[in-house]
Protein backbone atom coordinates (compact mmCIF):
# COMPACT_ATOMS: atom_id res chain seq x y z
CA UNK A 1 0.00 0.00 0.00
CA UNK A 2 0.91 3.64 -0.28
CA UNK A 3 3.44 4.90 2.19
CA UNK A 4 3.14 8.55 1.18
CA UNK A 5 -0.26 10.16 0.98
CA UNK A 6 -0.72 13.37 -0.97
CA UNK A 7 -3.89 15.44 -0.84
CA UNK A 8 -5.76 16.69 -2.77
CA UNK A 9 -5.20 14.69 -5.93
CA UNK A 10 -6.78 17.34 -8.11
CA UNK A 11 -7.67 20.95 -7.49
CA UNK A 12 -9.12 23.68 -9.68
CA UNK A 13 -9.21 27.23 -8.45
CA UNK A 14 -9.45 30.80 -9.60
CA UNK A 15 -6.45 32.95 -10.34
CA UNK A 16 -5.24 34.84 -7.29
CA UNK A 17 -6.21 32.27 -4.70
CA UNK A 18 -3.79 30.26 -2.58
CA UNK A 19 -3.73 26.49 -2.64
CA UNK A 20 -2.33 24.16 0.00
CA UNK A 21 -1.15 20.64 -0.79
CA UNK A 22 -0.47 18.15 1.99
CA UNK A 23 2.02 15.33 2.00
CA UNK A 24 2.02 12.70 4.75
CA UNK A 25 4.27 9.76 5.41
CA UNK A 26 1.99 7.00 6.60
CA UNK A 27 4.13 4.48 8.40
CA UNK A 28 7.53 6.04 8.81
CA UNK A 29 9.11 9.22 10.06
CA UNK A 30 10.18 11.33 7.13
CA UNK A 31 13.14 13.39 8.19
CA UNK A 32 13.40 14.76 4.67
CA UNK A 33 10.64 15.67 2.25
CA UNK A 34 10.94 16.82 -1.32
CA UNK A 35 8.60 18.75 -3.59
CA UNK A 36 8.73 18.30 -7.35
CA UNK A 37 6.95 19.89 -10.25
CA UNK A 38 6.28 18.01 -13.45
CA UNK A 39 5.22 19.58 -16.72
CA UNK A 40 3.36 17.46 -19.30
CA UNK A 41 5.54 14.75 -20.78
CA UNK A 42 8.60 16.02 -18.93
CA UNK A 43 10.70 14.84 -16.06
CA UNK A 44 10.39 15.86 -12.45
CA UNK A 45 11.94 19.15 -11.44
CA UNK A 46 13.00 19.40 -7.83
CA UNK A 47 11.58 22.55 -6.28
CA UNK A 48 12.75 22.29 -2.71
CA UNK A 49 13.99 20.00 0.01
CA UNK A 50 12.78 20.29 3.57
CA UNK A 51 14.05 18.77 6.76
CA UNK A 52 11.74 18.52 9.72
CA UNK A 53 11.88 21.56 11.91
CA UNK A 54 14.03 23.68 9.63
CA UNK A 55 13.50 25.96 6.68
CA UNK A 56 13.23 24.45 3.24
CA UNK A 57 16.09 24.67 0.78
CA UNK A 58 14.85 25.89 -2.57
CA UNK A 59 16.39 25.07 -5.93
CA UNK A 60 17.65 27.85 -8.10
CA UNK A 61 14.87 29.68 -9.88
CA UNK A 62 12.11 28.61 -7.49
CA UNK A 63 10.43 31.51 -5.72
CA UNK A 64 10.30 30.80 -2.01
CA UNK A 65 7.65 33.44 -1.45
CA UNK A 66 5.50 31.88 -4.13
CA UNK A 67 5.86 28.29 -3.00
CA UNK A 68 5.71 28.15 0.77
CA UNK A 69 6.86 24.89 2.29
CA UNK A 70 6.27 23.85 5.87
CA UNK A 71 7.63 20.65 7.40
CA UNK A 72 6.33 20.95 10.92
CA UNK A 73 6.38 17.30 11.88
CA UNK A 74 8.07 14.06 10.91
CA UNK A 75 4.98 12.93 9.04
CA UNK A 76 3.62 16.07 7.41
CA UNK A 77 4.84 18.63 4.91
CA UNK A 78 2.73 21.20 3.12
CA UNK A 79 3.25 23.18 -0.06
CA UNK A 80 1.23 26.36 -0.42
CA UNK A 81 1.08 28.00 -3.83
CA UNK A 82 0.35 31.62 -3.01
CA UNK A 83 -1.62 33.90 -5.30
CA UNK A 84 -1.72 31.21 -7.93
CA UNK A 85 -1.84 32.10 -11.61
CA UNK A 86 -2.43 30.00 -14.72
CA UNK A 87 1.30 29.52 -15.25
CA UNK A 88 1.43 27.72 -11.90
CA UNK A 89 -0.81 25.00 -13.29
CA UNK A 90 1.15 21.78 -13.14
CA UNK A 91 1.47 18.36 -11.55
CA UNK A 92 3.09 18.61 -8.13
CA UNK A 93 4.58 15.53 -6.50
CA UNK A 94 5.89 15.16 -2.99
CA UNK A 95 8.36 12.62 -1.79
CA UNK A 96 9.52 11.53 1.63
CA UNK A 97 12.52 9.71 2.96
CA UNK A 98 13.76 8.38 6.27
CA UNK A 99 17.51 8.17 6.89
CA UNK A 100 19.18 5.46 4.81
CA UNK A 101 15.83 4.41 3.39
CA UNK A 102 14.36 4.55 -0.14
CA UNK A 103 12.57 7.68 -1.23
CA UNK A 104 8.82 7.22 -1.54
CA UNK A 105 6.56 9.33 -3.72
CA UNK A 106 3.01 10.53 -3.37
CA UNK A 107 0.51 10.13 -6.19
CA UNK A 108 0.74 13.79 -7.10
CA UNK A 109 -1.62 16.75 -7.20
CA UNK A 110 -2.86 18.14 -10.45
CA UNK A 111 -3.31 21.88 -10.02
CA UNK A 112 -5.34 23.84 -12.55
CA UNK A 113 -5.61 27.60 -12.20
CA UNK A 114 -8.35 29.25 -14.21
CA UNK B 1 27.14 17.98 -11.84
CA UNK B 2 25.24 14.73 -11.88
CA UNK B 3 23.13 13.93 -14.93
CA UNK B 4 21.10 11.09 -16.38
CA UNK B 5 20.44 10.50 -20.06
CA UNK B 6 17.84 8.04 -21.21
CA UNK B 7 16.51 7.15 -24.61
CA UNK B 8 13.69 9.23 -25.92
CA UNK B 9 10.32 7.72 -26.41
CA UNK B 10 7.73 6.85 -27.03
CA UNK B 11 8.63 3.20 -27.32
CA UNK B 12 5.84 1.14 -28.84
CA UNK B 13 5.96 -2.63 -28.55
CA UNK B 14 3.65 -5.52 -29.08
CA UNK B 15 2.75 -7.66 -26.09
CA UNK B 16 5.40 -10.29 -25.30
CA UNK B 17 8.13 -8.32 -27.07
CA UNK B 18 11.53 -7.73 -25.50
CA UNK B 19 12.10 -4.34 -23.92
CA UNK B 20 15.28 -2.33 -23.53
CA UNK B 21 15.33 1.26 -22.34
CA UNK B 22 18.82 2.71 -22.33
CA UNK B 23 20.13 4.86 -19.49
CA UNK B 24 23.56 6.34 -19.00
CA UNK B 25 24.76 8.60 -16.26
CA UNK B 26 27.44 11.07 -15.28
CA UNK B 27 28.39 11.35 -11.64
CA UNK B 28 31.38 11.52 -9.39
CA UNK B 29 32.11 8.68 -7.04
CA UNK B 30 29.75 5.75 -6.75
CA UNK B 31 26.12 6.77 -7.07
CA UNK B 32 23.11 4.59 -6.42
CA UNK B 33 20.96 3.97 -9.49
CA UNK B 34 17.20 3.60 -9.74
CA UNK B 35 14.39 2.97 -12.15
CA UNK B 36 11.01 4.49 -11.32
CA UNK B 37 7.71 3.90 -13.10
CA UNK B 38 4.87 6.38 -13.41
CA UNK B 39 1.42 5.23 -14.42
CA UNK B 40 -0.98 7.80 -15.88
CA UNK B 41 -2.11 10.37 -13.33
CA UNK B 42 -0.01 8.93 -10.55
CA UNK B 43 3.23 9.62 -8.77
CA UNK B 44 6.40 7.60 -9.12
CA UNK B 45 6.91 4.10 -7.85
CA UNK B 46 10.31 2.59 -7.29
CA UNK B 47 10.72 -0.28 -9.73
CA UNK B 48 14.25 -1.43 -8.91
CA UNK B 49 17.59 -0.19 -7.74
CA UNK B 50 21.29 -1.00 -7.56
CA UNK B 51 23.75 0.51 -5.15
CA UNK B 52 27.13 -0.66 -6.40
CA UNK B 53 28.90 -1.74 -9.54
CA UNK B 54 27.78 -5.05 -11.05
CA UNK B 55 24.68 -5.16 -8.86
CA UNK B 56 21.56 -6.29 -10.66
CA UNK B 57 18.24 -4.85 -9.59
CA UNK B 58 15.12 -6.80 -10.48
CA UNK B 59 11.39 -6.60 -9.89
CA UNK B 60 8.24 -7.72 -11.71
CA UNK B 61 10.28 -9.22 -14.53
CA UNK B 62 12.29 -6.05 -15.08
CA UNK B 63 16.07 -6.07 -14.65
CA UNK B 64 18.90 -3.56 -14.79
CA UNK B 65 22.61 -4.04 -14.13
CA UNK B 66 24.87 -1.32 -12.75
CA UNK B 67 27.73 -1.08 -15.25
CA UNK B 68 30.36 1.29 -14.03
CA UNK B 69 32.69 0.73 -16.97
CA UNK B 70 30.03 1.99 -19.38
CA UNK B 71 28.23 4.23 -16.82
CA UNK B 72 24.98 2.57 -17.78
CA UNK B 73 21.90 1.10 -16.13
CA UNK B 74 19.73 -0.16 -18.99
CA UNK B 75 16.26 -1.45 -18.15
CA UNK B 76 15.19 -4.76 -19.69
CA UNK B 77 12.21 -7.06 -19.65
CA UNK B 78 11.91 -10.25 -21.60
CA UNK B 79 8.20 -10.14 -22.32
CA UNK B 80 6.19 -6.96 -21.84
CA UNK B 81 2.49 -6.80 -21.08
CA UNK B 82 -0.11 -4.16 -21.84
CA UNK B 83 -0.14 -3.33 -18.13
CA UNK B 84 3.52 -2.26 -18.38
CA UNK B 85 2.48 0.78 -20.38
CA UNK B 86 3.78 3.74 -18.39
CA UNK B 87 6.59 6.27 -18.24
CA UNK B 88 9.90 4.95 -16.94
CA UNK B 89 12.45 7.23 -15.28
CA UNK B 90 16.08 6.42 -14.70
CA UNK B 91 17.58 8.22 -11.71
CA UNK B 92 20.70 8.42 -9.63
CA UNK B 93 21.56 9.56 -6.15
CA UNK B 94 25.08 10.67 -5.55
CA UNK B 95 27.11 9.95 -2.48
CA UNK B 96 26.79 12.12 0.61
CA UNK B 97 24.04 12.65 3.15
CA UNK B 98 22.64 15.67 1.32
CA UNK B 99 22.51 14.01 -2.07
CA UNK B 100 19.35 14.29 -4.11
CA UNK B 101 17.76 12.21 -6.82
CA UNK B 102 18.59 13.30 -10.35
CA UNK B 103 16.10 12.07 -12.93
CA UNK B 104 16.32 11.41 -16.61
CA UNK B 105 13.67 12.85 -18.88
CA UNK B 106 11.57 9.70 -18.85
CA UNK B 107 10.68 7.20 -21.57
CA UNK B 108 7.07 6.48 -22.40
CA UNK B 109 6.34 2.82 -23.12
CA UNK B 110 3.19 1.83 -24.98
CA UNK B 111 2.44 -1.87 -25.24
CA UNK B 112 -0.24 -3.00 -27.66
CA UNK B 113 -2.04 -6.31 -28.13
Tab-separated table of C-alpha atoms in Angstrom:
chain	number	residue	atom	x	y	z
A	1	UNK	CA	0.000	0.000	0.000
A	2	UNK	CA	0.908	3.640	-0.284
A	3	UNK	CA	3.436	4.900	2.194
A	4	UNK	CA	3.140	8.548	1.184
A	5	UNK	CA	-0.263	10.157	0.978
A	6	UNK	CA	-0.721	13.373	-0.967
A	7	UNK	CA	-3.886	15.439	-0.844
A	8	UNK	CA	-5.756	16.687	-2.766
A	9	UNK	CA	-5.201	14.694	-5.928
A	10	UNK	CA	-6.783	17.342	-8.109
A	11	UNK	CA	-7.674	20.950	-7.494
A	12	UNK	CA	-9.124	23.676	-9.682
A	13	UNK	CA	-9.206	27.228	-8.448
A	14	UNK	CA	-9.451	30.797	-9.596
A	15	UNK	CA	-6.448	32.946	-10.345
A	16	UNK	CA	-5.242	34.841	-7.292
A	17	UNK	CA	-6.207	32.268	-4.700
A	18	UNK	CA	-3.789	30.257	-2.581
A	19	UNK	CA	-3.733	26.493	-2.644
A	20	UNK	CA	-2.334	24.156	-0.003
A	21	UNK	CA	-1.148	20.637	-0.792
A	22	UNK	CA	-0.470	18.146	1.990
A	23	UNK	CA	2.024	15.329	2.000
A	24	UNK	CA	2.016	12.702	4.745
A	25	UNK	CA	4.268	9.764	5.405
A	26	UNK	CA	1.987	6.997	6.603
A	27	UNK	CA	4.132	4.481	8.397
A	28	UNK	CA	7.532	6.037	8.811
A	29	UNK	CA	9.114	9.216	10.056
A	30	UNK	CA	10.181	11.329	7.131
A	31	UNK	CA	13.139	13.389	8.191
A	32	UNK	CA	13.398	14.765	4.665
A	33	UNK	CA	10.639	15.667	2.253
A	34	UNK	CA	10.939	16.821	-1.320
A	35	UNK	CA	8.598	18.749	-3.586
A	36	UNK	CA	8.726	18.303	-7.345
A	37	UNK	CA	6.947	19.887	-10.247
A	38	UNK	CA	6.276	18.008	-13.446
A	39	UNK	CA	5.217	19.581	-16.720
A	40	UNK	CA	3.363	17.465	-19.298
A	41	UNK	CA	5.541	14.751	-20.780
A	42	UNK	CA	8.598	16.017	-18.929
A	43	UNK	CA	10.701	14.841	-16.057
A	44	UNK	CA	10.392	15.865	-12.445
A	45	UNK	CA	11.941	19.147	-11.442
A	46	UNK	CA	12.996	19.395	-7.828
A	47	UNK	CA	11.584	22.550	-6.284
A	48	UNK	CA	12.748	22.290	-2.714
A	49	UNK	CA	13.990	20.004	0.006
A	50	UNK	CA	12.784	20.293	3.568
A	51	UNK	CA	14.054	18.770	6.761
A	52	UNK	CA	11.738	18.520	9.725
A	53	UNK	CA	11.876	21.565	11.908
A	54	UNK	CA	14.030	23.675	9.631
A	55	UNK	CA	13.498	25.960	6.676
A	56	UNK	CA	13.229	24.448	3.237
A	57	UNK	CA	16.094	24.669	0.780
A	58	UNK	CA	14.849	25.894	-2.571
A	59	UNK	CA	16.388	25.069	-5.928
A	60	UNK	CA	17.654	27.851	-8.099
A	61	UNK	CA	14.871	29.684	-9.880
A	62	UNK	CA	12.109	28.610	-7.494
A	63	UNK	CA	10.435	31.514	-5.725
A	64	UNK	CA	10.302	30.805	-2.009
A	65	UNK	CA	7.651	33.438	-1.446
A	66	UNK	CA	5.501	31.884	-4.127
A	67	UNK	CA	5.862	28.291	-3.005
A	68	UNK	CA	5.714	28.145	0.775
A	69	UNK	CA	6.855	24.889	2.290
A	70	UNK	CA	6.272	23.845	5.874
A	71	UNK	CA	7.630	20.650	7.397
A	72	UNK	CA	6.329	20.952	10.920
A	73	UNK	CA	6.376	17.297	11.882
A	74	UNK	CA	8.074	14.065	10.907
A	75	UNK	CA	4.978	12.929	9.038
A	76	UNK	CA	3.618	16.068	7.411
A	77	UNK	CA	4.837	18.634	4.914
A	78	UNK	CA	2.727	21.199	3.124
A	79	UNK	CA	3.245	23.184	-0.063
A	80	UNK	CA	1.231	26.364	-0.424
A	81	UNK	CA	1.084	28.002	-3.828
A	82	UNK	CA	0.353	31.621	-3.007
A	83	UNK	CA	-1.619	33.902	-5.300
A	84	UNK	CA	-1.722	31.206	-7.935
A	85	UNK	CA	-1.845	32.097	-11.609
A	86	UNK	CA	-2.433	29.997	-14.723
A	87	UNK	CA	1.305	29.522	-15.251
A	88	UNK	CA	1.427	27.715	-11.896
A	89	UNK	CA	-0.815	25.001	-13.287
A	90	UNK	CA	1.149	21.778	-13.141
A	91	UNK	CA	1.466	18.363	-11.553
A	92	UNK	CA	3.087	18.609	-8.127
A	93	UNK	CA	4.584	15.529	-6.503
A	94	UNK	CA	5.890	15.162	-2.990
A	95	UNK	CA	8.359	12.616	-1.791
A	96	UNK	CA	9.522	11.534	1.635
A	97	UNK	CA	12.517	9.715	2.963
A	98	UNK	CA	13.763	8.379	6.269
A	99	UNK	CA	17.512	8.173	6.887
A	100	UNK	CA	19.175	5.460	4.813
A	101	UNK	CA	15.826	4.408	3.389
A	102	UNK	CA	14.358	4.547	-0.144
A	103	UNK	CA	12.574	7.678	-1.234
A	104	UNK	CA	8.816	7.217	-1.541
A	105	UNK	CA	6.557	9.331	-3.722
A	106	UNK	CA	3.012	10.532	-3.374
A	107	UNK	CA	0.508	10.128	-6.190
A	108	UNK	CA	0.744	13.789	-7.101
A	109	UNK	CA	-1.616	16.745	-7.200
A	110	UNK	CA	-2.865	18.144	-10.450
A	111	UNK	CA	-3.312	21.876	-10.015
A	112	UNK	CA	-5.336	23.840	-12.545
A	113	UNK	CA	-5.609	27.596	-12.203
A	114	UNK	CA	-8.352	29.248	-14.211
B	1	UNK	CA	27.137	17.980	-11.837
B	2	UNK	CA	25.245	14.727	-11.884
B	3	UNK	CA	23.134	13.926	-14.927
B	4	UNK	CA	21.097	11.087	-16.377
B	5	UNK	CA	20.443	10.501	-20.058
B	6	UNK	CA	17.837	8.044	-21.215
B	7	UNK	CA	16.512	7.151	-24.609
B	8	UNK	CA	13.692	9.232	-25.919
B	9	UNK	CA	10.323	7.722	-26.412
B	10	UNK	CA	7.734	6.846	-27.028
B	11	UNK	CA	8.625	3.200	-27.317
B	12	UNK	CA	5.840	1.143	-28.841
B	13	UNK	CA	5.959	-2.628	-28.551
B	14	UNK	CA	3.648	-5.525	-29.079
B	15	UNK	CA	2.752	-7.664	-26.085
B	16	UNK	CA	5.401	-10.286	-25.296
B	17	UNK	CA	8.130	-8.321	-27.066
B	18	UNK	CA	11.533	-7.732	-25.495
B	19	UNK	CA	12.100	-4.336	-23.923
B	20	UNK	CA	15.276	-2.328	-23.533
B	21	UNK	CA	15.331	1.259	-22.335
B	22	UNK	CA	18.823	2.711	-22.326
B	23	UNK	CA	20.126	4.855	-19.489
B	24	UNK	CA	23.560	6.342	-19.002
B	25	UNK	CA	24.763	8.599	-16.256
B	26	UNK	CA	27.440	11.074	-15.281
B	27	UNK	CA	28.395	11.346	-11.641
B	28	UNK	CA	31.384	11.518	-9.390
B	29	UNK	CA	32.105	8.676	-7.041
B	30	UNK	CA	29.750	5.753	-6.748
B	31	UNK	CA	26.118	6.772	-7.072
B	32	UNK	CA	23.112	4.587	-6.423
B	33	UNK	CA	20.958	3.972	-9.487
B	34	UNK	CA	17.198	3.598	-9.743
B	35	UNK	CA	14.389	2.969	-12.150
B	36	UNK	CA	11.008	4.488	-11.324
B	37	UNK	CA	7.709	3.896	-13.102
B	38	UNK	CA	4.875	6.383	-13.405
B	39	UNK	CA	1.420	5.229	-14.422
B	40	UNK	CA	-0.980	7.803	-15.885
B	41	UNK	CA	-2.106	10.371	-13.333
B	42	UNK	CA	-0.013	8.926	-10.548
B	43	UNK	CA	3.230	9.615	-8.767
B	44	UNK	CA	6.398	7.596	-9.117
B	45	UNK	CA	6.908	4.098	-7.854
B	46	UNK	CA	10.309	2.592	-7.294
B	47	UNK	CA	10.724	-0.284	-9.727
B	48	UNK	CA	14.248	-1.431	-8.906
B	49	UNK	CA	17.592	-0.187	-7.737
B	50	UNK	CA	21.294	-1.001	-7.560
B	51	UNK	CA	23.747	0.514	-5.152
B	52	UNK	CA	27.133	-0.658	-6.400
B	53	UNK	CA	28.903	-1.736	-9.541
B	54	UNK	CA	27.778	-5.048	-11.051
B	55	UNK	CA	24.681	-5.162	-8.863
B	56	UNK	CA	21.560	-6.292	-10.662
B	57	UNK	CA	18.236	-4.847	-9.593
B	58	UNK	CA	15.124	-6.801	-10.477
B	59	UNK	CA	11.391	-6.596	-9.888
B	60	UNK	CA	8.238	-7.721	-11.709
B	61	UNK	CA	10.279	-9.222	-14.533
B	62	UNK	CA	12.292	-6.053	-15.078
B	63	UNK	CA	16.072	-6.067	-14.650
B	64	UNK	CA	18.900	-3.562	-14.792
B	65	UNK	CA	22.606	-4.041	-14.127
B	66	UNK	CA	24.870	-1.321	-12.751
B	67	UNK	CA	27.727	-1.080	-15.255
B	68	UNK	CA	30.362	1.291	-14.028
B	69	UNK	CA	32.688	0.727	-16.969
B	70	UNK	CA	30.035	1.995	-19.376
B	71	UNK	CA	28.234	4.226	-16.823
B	72	UNK	CA	24.975	2.571	-17.784
B	73	UNK	CA	21.895	1.105	-16.127
B	74	UNK	CA	19.733	-0.158	-18.985
B	75	UNK	CA	16.260	-1.455	-18.149
B	76	UNK	CA	15.191	-4.760	-19.694
B	77	UNK	CA	12.209	-7.058	-19.653
B	78	UNK	CA	11.914	-10.248	-21.603
B	79	UNK	CA	8.202	-10.140	-22.315
B	80	UNK	CA	6.191	-6.963	-21.844
B	81	UNK	CA	2.491	-6.800	-21.078
B	82	UNK	CA	-0.112	-4.162	-21.838
B	83	UNK	CA	-0.136	-3.333	-18.126
B	84	UNK	CA	3.517	-2.263	-18.383
B	85	UNK	CA	2.484	0.781	-20.383
B	86	UNK	CA	3.776	3.737	-18.386
B	87	UNK	CA	6.590	6.271	-18.238
B	88	UNK	CA	9.902	4.954	-16.942
B	89	UNK	CA	12.449	7.230	-15.282
B	90	UNK	CA	16.082	6.416	-14.704
B	91	UNK	CA	17.583	8.220	-11.713
B	92	UNK	CA	20.705	8.416	-9.626
B	93	UNK	CA	21.563	9.559	-6.155
B	94	UNK	CA	25.080	10.671	-5.551
B	95	UNK	CA	27.105	9.948	-2.479
B	96	UNK	CA	26.785	12.118	0.608
B	97	UNK	CA	24.040	12.647	3.145
B	98	UNK	CA	22.639	15.666	1.320
B	99	UNK	CA	22.511	14.010	-2.072
B	100	UNK	CA	19.345	14.290	-4.106
B	101	UNK	CA	17.764	12.212	-6.817
B	102	UNK	CA	18.592	13.298	-10.347
B	103	UNK	CA	16.099	12.073	-12.933
B	104	UNK	CA	16.320	11.406	-16.612
B	105	UNK	CA	13.674	12.847	-18.881
B	106	UNK	CA	11.569	9.698	-18.852
B	107	UNK	CA	10.678	7.196	-21.571
B	108	UNK	CA	7.069	6.480	-22.398
B	109	UNK	CA	6.337	2.816	-23.121
B	110	UNK	CA	3.193	1.833	-24.978
B	111	UNK	CA	2.440	-1.873	-25.235
B	112	UNK	CA	-0.243	-3.004	-27.657
B	113	UNK	CA	-2.040	-6.311	-28.125
